[in-house]
Tab-separated table of C-alpha atoms and ligand atoms in Angstrom:
chain	number	residue	atom	x	y	z
A	1	MET	CA	113.887	139.428	21.882
A	2	LYS	CA	114.117	143.144	21.259
A	3	LEU	CA	115.071	145.633	23.927
A	4	THR	CA	114.441	149.347	23.522
A	5	TYR	CA	116.140	151.647	26.009
A	6	TYR	CA	114.085	154.673	27.094
A	7	GLY	CA	116.636	156.186	29.472
A	8	HIS	CA	117.388	155.846	33.197
A	9	ALA	CA	116.057	152.411	34.243
A	10	CYS	CA	113.260	152.293	31.687
A	11	PHE	CA	113.257	149.803	28.833
A	12	GLY	CA	110.796	147.935	26.707
A	13	ILE	CA	111.032	144.276	25.805
A	14	GLU	CA	109.291	142.784	22.808
A	15	ILE	CA	108.971	139.058	23.147
A	16	GLY	CA	106.524	136.528	21.785
A	17	GLY	CA	104.437	139.301	20.234
A	18	LYS	CA	103.966	141.054	23.589
A	19	HIS	CA	105.384	144.358	24.810
A	20	LEU	CA	106.712	144.594	28.336
A	21	LEU	CA	107.658	148.002	29.706
A	22	PHE	CA	109.835	148.308	32.810
A	23	ASP	CA	110.045	151.250	35.235
A	24	PRO	CA	108.762	154.073	33.002
A	25	PHE	CA	110.459	157.389	33.841
A	26	ILE	CA	110.679	159.349	30.625
A	27	SER	CA	108.801	162.656	30.648
A	28	HIS	CA	110.794	163.906	33.678
A	29	ASN	CA	114.139	162.761	32.254
A	30	PRO	CA	115.858	165.569	30.287
A	31	LEU	CA	118.074	162.973	28.561
A	32	ALA	CA	114.931	161.332	27.122
A	33	ALA	CA	113.308	164.538	25.836
A	34	HIS	CA	113.236	163.104	22.301
A	35	ILE	CA	111.103	160.125	23.355
A	36	ASP	CA	107.358	160.473	22.761
A	37	ILE	CA	105.703	158.490	25.532
A	38	ASN	CA	102.457	158.383	23.529
A	39	THR	CA	104.041	156.001	21.044
A	40	ILE	CA	105.457	153.501	23.551
A	41	PRO	CA	103.648	150.176	23.324
A	42	ALA	CA	102.823	148.211	26.469
A	43	ASP	CA	100.832	145.074	27.178
A	44	TYR	CA	102.421	144.806	30.611
A	45	ILE	CA	104.150	147.396	32.786
A	46	LEU	CA	106.494	145.973	35.416
A	47	LEU	CA	107.559	148.153	38.338
A	48	SER	CA	110.521	147.313	40.553
A	49	HIS	CA	109.681	149.690	43.401
A	50	GLY	CA	107.774	152.818	44.283
A	51	HIS	CA	110.383	155.514	43.688
A	52	PHE	CA	109.408	158.330	41.333
A	53	ASP	CA	112.311	157.655	38.953
A	54	HIS	CA	110.751	154.229	38.231
A	55	LEU	CA	107.047	154.906	37.832
A	56	ALA	CA	106.531	158.568	36.920
A	57	ASP	CA	104.905	157.696	33.570
A	58	ALA	CA	103.363	154.359	34.521
A	59	LEU	CA	99.829	155.606	35.052
A	60	SER	CA	99.529	157.652	31.858
A	61	ILE	CA	100.971	154.855	29.722
A	62	ALA	CA	98.763	152.297	31.454
A	63	GLN	CA	95.651	154.401	30.916
A	64	ARG	CA	96.452	154.809	27.226
A	65	THR	CA	97.446	151.187	26.557
A	66	GLN	CA	95.302	149.443	29.202
A	67	ALA	CA	98.427	147.489	30.088
A	68	LYS	CA	98.456	145.165	33.063
A	69	LEU	CA	100.643	146.401	35.910
A	70	ILE	CA	102.911	143.846	37.562
A	71	ALA	CA	104.424	144.948	40.869
A	72	ASN	CA	104.374	144.205	44.566
A	73	TYR	CA	101.113	144.099	46.484
A	74	GLU	CA	101.496	147.577	47.986
A	75	ILE	CA	102.101	149.299	44.638
A	76	ILE	CA	99.247	147.479	42.873
A	77	THR	CA	96.911	148.370	45.748
A	78	TRP	CA	98.049	152.016	45.601
A	79	TYR	CA	97.206	152.261	41.891
A	80	ALA	CA	93.790	150.739	42.519
A	81	ASP	CA	92.916	152.827	45.596
A	82	LYS	CA	94.531	156.183	44.726
A	83	HIS	CA	94.279	156.188	40.945
A	84	SER	CA	91.396	153.776	40.270
A	85	TYR	CA	93.633	151.745	37.968
A	86	THR	CA	92.651	148.200	38.736
A	87	LYS	CA	94.354	146.250	35.955
A	88	GLY	CA	97.101	144.985	38.184
A	89	HIS	CA	98.718	141.725	39.125
A	90	SER	CA	100.339	141.811	42.550
A	91	MET	CA	103.215	139.559	43.515
A	92	ASN	CA	105.667	139.189	46.339
A	93	HIS	CA	109.251	138.046	46.684
A	94	GLY	CA	110.009	134.456	45.805
A	95	GLY	CA	106.787	133.879	43.941
A	96	ALA	CA	106.334	133.292	40.219
A	97	TRP	CA	103.378	133.499	37.863
A	98	GLN	CA	102.841	132.320	34.308
A	99	PHE	CA	101.711	135.222	32.110
A	100	SER	CA	100.814	135.066	28.408
A	101	PHE	CA	104.420	135.811	27.383
A	102	GLY	CA	106.219	133.702	29.975
A	103	LYS	CA	106.944	133.221	33.656
A	104	VAL	CA	107.823	136.111	35.939
A	105	LYS	CA	109.470	135.571	39.296
A	106	MET	CA	109.760	138.410	41.781
A	107	VAL	CA	113.172	138.355	43.430
A	108	ASN	CA	114.926	140.270	46.146
A	109	ALA	CA	116.512	143.708	45.737
A	110	VAL	CA	118.415	145.522	48.468
A	111	HIS	CA	117.162	149.100	48.258
A	112	SER	CA	114.229	151.113	49.662
A	113	SER	CA	110.766	151.918	48.366
A	114	CYS	CA	108.105	154.511	49.039
A	115	LEU	CA	105.503	155.920	46.698
A	116	PRO	CA	105.591	159.540	45.446
A	117	ASP	CA	102.893	160.673	47.937
A	118	GLY	CA	104.750	159.106	50.861
A	119	ALA	CA	102.629	155.956	50.960
A	120	TYR	CA	104.366	152.727	51.895
A	121	GLY	CA	105.734	151.128	48.749
A	122	GLY	CA	106.388	147.628	50.005
A	123	ASN	CA	109.795	146.078	49.414
A	124	PRO	CA	111.839	146.728	46.280
A	125	ASN	CA	112.351	143.835	43.894
A	126	GLY	CA	113.857	142.550	40.711
A	127	PHE	CA	112.238	140.286	38.112
A	128	VAL	CA	113.398	137.062	36.486
A	129	VAL	CA	111.522	136.509	33.218
A	130	GLU	CA	111.540	133.109	31.517
A	131	THR	CA	110.125	132.706	28.038
A	132	PRO	CA	110.411	129.867	25.519
A	133	ASN	CA	113.166	131.714	23.604
A	134	PHE	CA	114.904	134.010	26.041
A	135	ASN	CA	115.452	134.387	29.788
A	136	PHE	CA	116.453	137.607	31.470
A	137	TYR	CA	116.843	139.239	34.850
A	138	TYR	CA	116.083	142.857	35.623
A	139	ALA	CA	117.656	143.650	38.982
A	140	GLY	CA	115.766	146.883	39.695
A	141	ASP	CA	117.582	149.265	42.022
A	142	THR	CA	119.766	147.107	44.203
A	143	ALA	CA	123.039	146.621	45.957
A	144	LEU	CA	125.105	143.617	45.074
A	145	THR	CA	123.612	140.836	47.160
A	146	MET	CA	124.371	137.165	47.687
A	147	ASP	CA	120.698	136.465	46.982
A	148	MET	CA	121.594	136.824	43.292
A	149	LYS	CA	123.367	133.502	43.589
A	150	LEU	CA	120.001	131.758	43.832
A	151	ILE	CA	118.888	132.935	40.384
A	152	PRO	CA	120.982	130.549	38.223
A	153	ARG	CA	119.848	127.589	40.337
A	154	PHE	CA	116.485	127.984	38.643
A	155	THR	CA	117.076	129.952	35.451
A	156	LYS	CA	119.750	129.974	32.760
A	157	LEU	CA	119.960	133.643	31.907
A	158	ASP	CA	120.575	134.980	28.429
A	159	ALA	CA	120.973	138.582	29.583
A	160	ALA	CA	120.725	140.730	32.682
A	161	ILE	CA	119.660	144.346	32.983
A	162	LEU	CA	121.623	145.751	35.896
A	163	PRO	CA	121.989	149.192	37.479
A	164	ILE	CA	125.543	150.523	37.116
A	165	GLY	CA	125.333	154.175	38.228
A	166	ASP	CA	126.647	153.701	41.777
A	167	ASN	CA	125.627	155.949	44.719
A	168	TYR	CA	122.003	154.663	44.842
A	169	THR	CA	122.687	151.189	43.446
A	170	MET	CA	125.519	148.947	42.336
A	171	GLY	CA	128.311	150.535	40.337
A	172	PRO	CA	130.142	148.831	37.469
A	173	ASP	CA	132.475	146.877	39.794
A	174	GLU	CA	129.582	145.397	41.740
A	175	ALA	CA	127.652	144.674	38.547
A	176	LEU	CA	130.601	142.682	37.279
A	177	VAL	CA	130.581	140.548	40.419
A	178	ALA	CA	126.823	140.182	39.974
A	179	CYS	CA	127.544	138.625	36.554
A	180	GLU	CA	129.437	135.876	38.291
A	181	LEU	CA	126.709	135.310	40.890
A	182	ILE	CA	123.959	135.088	38.283
A	183	GLN	CA	126.147	133.197	35.771
A	184	CYS	CA	125.468	135.595	32.936
A	185	THR	CA	128.071	137.358	30.813
A	186	ARG	CA	125.793	139.735	28.937
A	187	VAL	CA	124.601	142.869	30.707
A	188	VAL	CA	122.568	145.855	29.644
A	189	GLY	CA	123.524	148.711	31.970
A	190	VAL	CA	120.828	151.070	33.281
A	191	HIS	CA	120.348	153.683	36.039
A	192	TYR	CA	123.387	155.769	35.124
A	193	ASP	CA	124.121	159.333	33.921
A	194	THR	CA	120.595	160.654	34.590
A	195	PHE	CA	121.598	162.727	37.630
A	196	GLY	CA	124.914	164.106	38.868
A	197	TYR	CA	125.407	161.418	41.506
A	198	ILE	CA	125.180	158.575	39.007
A	199	LYS	CA	127.353	159.787	36.164
A	200	ILE	CA	129.831	157.116	35.105
A	201	ASP	CA	132.762	156.678	32.737
A	202	GLN	CA	131.043	154.456	30.160
A	203	ALA	CA	134.159	153.446	28.251
A	204	ALA	CA	136.021	152.516	31.440
A	205	ALA	CA	133.078	150.420	32.630
A	206	GLN	CA	132.827	148.602	29.291
A	207	GLN	CA	136.561	147.951	29.311
A	208	LYS	CA	136.356	146.422	32.795
A	209	PHE	CA	133.616	144.086	31.636
A	210	ALA	CA	135.552	143.109	28.532
A	211	GLN	CA	138.602	142.257	30.646
A	212	SER	CA	136.447	139.715	32.485
A	213	LYS	CA	135.049	138.331	29.213
A	214	CYS	CA	131.709	139.938	29.951
A	215	GLU	CA	129.752	142.291	27.760
A	216	LEU	CA	128.309	145.614	28.944
A	217	LEU	CA	125.782	146.911	26.441
A	218	LEU	CA	124.843	150.580	26.731
A	219	PRO	CA	122.239	151.291	24.049
A	220	ALA	CA	121.492	154.936	23.302
A	221	ILE	CA	118.195	156.337	24.566
A	222	GLY	CA	115.632	155.386	21.945
A	223	GLU	CA	117.826	152.650	20.475
A	224	THR	CA	116.506	149.112	19.970
A	225	ILE	CA	118.847	146.130	20.193
A	226	GLU	CA	118.078	142.534	19.357
A	227	LEU	CA	119.359	139.823	21.661
A	228	ARG	CA	119.380	136.094	21.000
A	229	ARG	CA	119.721	133.146	23.297
A	230	GLN	CA	123.234	132.971	24.680
A	231	GLU	CA	125.333	129.885	24.181
A	232	LYS	CA	126.283	128.744	27.628
A	233	TYR	CA	129.645	127.249	26.702
A	234	LYS	CA	130.896	130.729	25.928
A	235	LEU	CA	130.645	131.742	29.586
A	236	GLY	CA	133.738	133.689	30.541
A	237	PHE	CA	134.101	132.272	34.050
B	301	LIG	NI1	115.074	153.674	43.836
B	302	LIG	MN1	116.149	154.650	41.100
């Protein structure tokens, strides 16, 4: 699968000929000023919670691409009622659904969620995505939580996209423990450096991961990386 990082917690995944876009927040991110949101492909847009730094560009990209929104019930209802965008698929925690590209399970995240106009945003979540060739977990904004331990009981992960910016979410130390809980040694770090509170020392974080035989990938904004199925016997723990 191919992952393109668009800054903050936004990334696109190309898998099985489909484009999945997660948590689009680009036009308000000064670090992503070189990204043209009008060229971003999307068949599906997945939203982890209602905060502005995760959905600021969701509506405009959805209207242009006619992508299907995948999010919790409250967010999908908000887009339908407030913005007349009805191409949504609502889910709730613990449930999974088979889409054209693979199976998506909505999992727990320990965070908060309200929509930009103050409307109730439901509960924040992460997503576990299983496809024939690649399985991954996007944690959304979350604290380290023991609930992560349930994920590898059902899914062998090939990569995890985890927040590492601290202050609002896990920092690098917690993300490294998360690797152990989810039994996955390959992480793409997101939700860092965008604002003052979440600036991190990237090299120090990558070194910490390497010491635990884990990999912390930090693609540049606009960069595309290709990831293949991970060989499980190489697990570092
Ligand atoms: Ni948030
Ligand atoms: Mn956030």
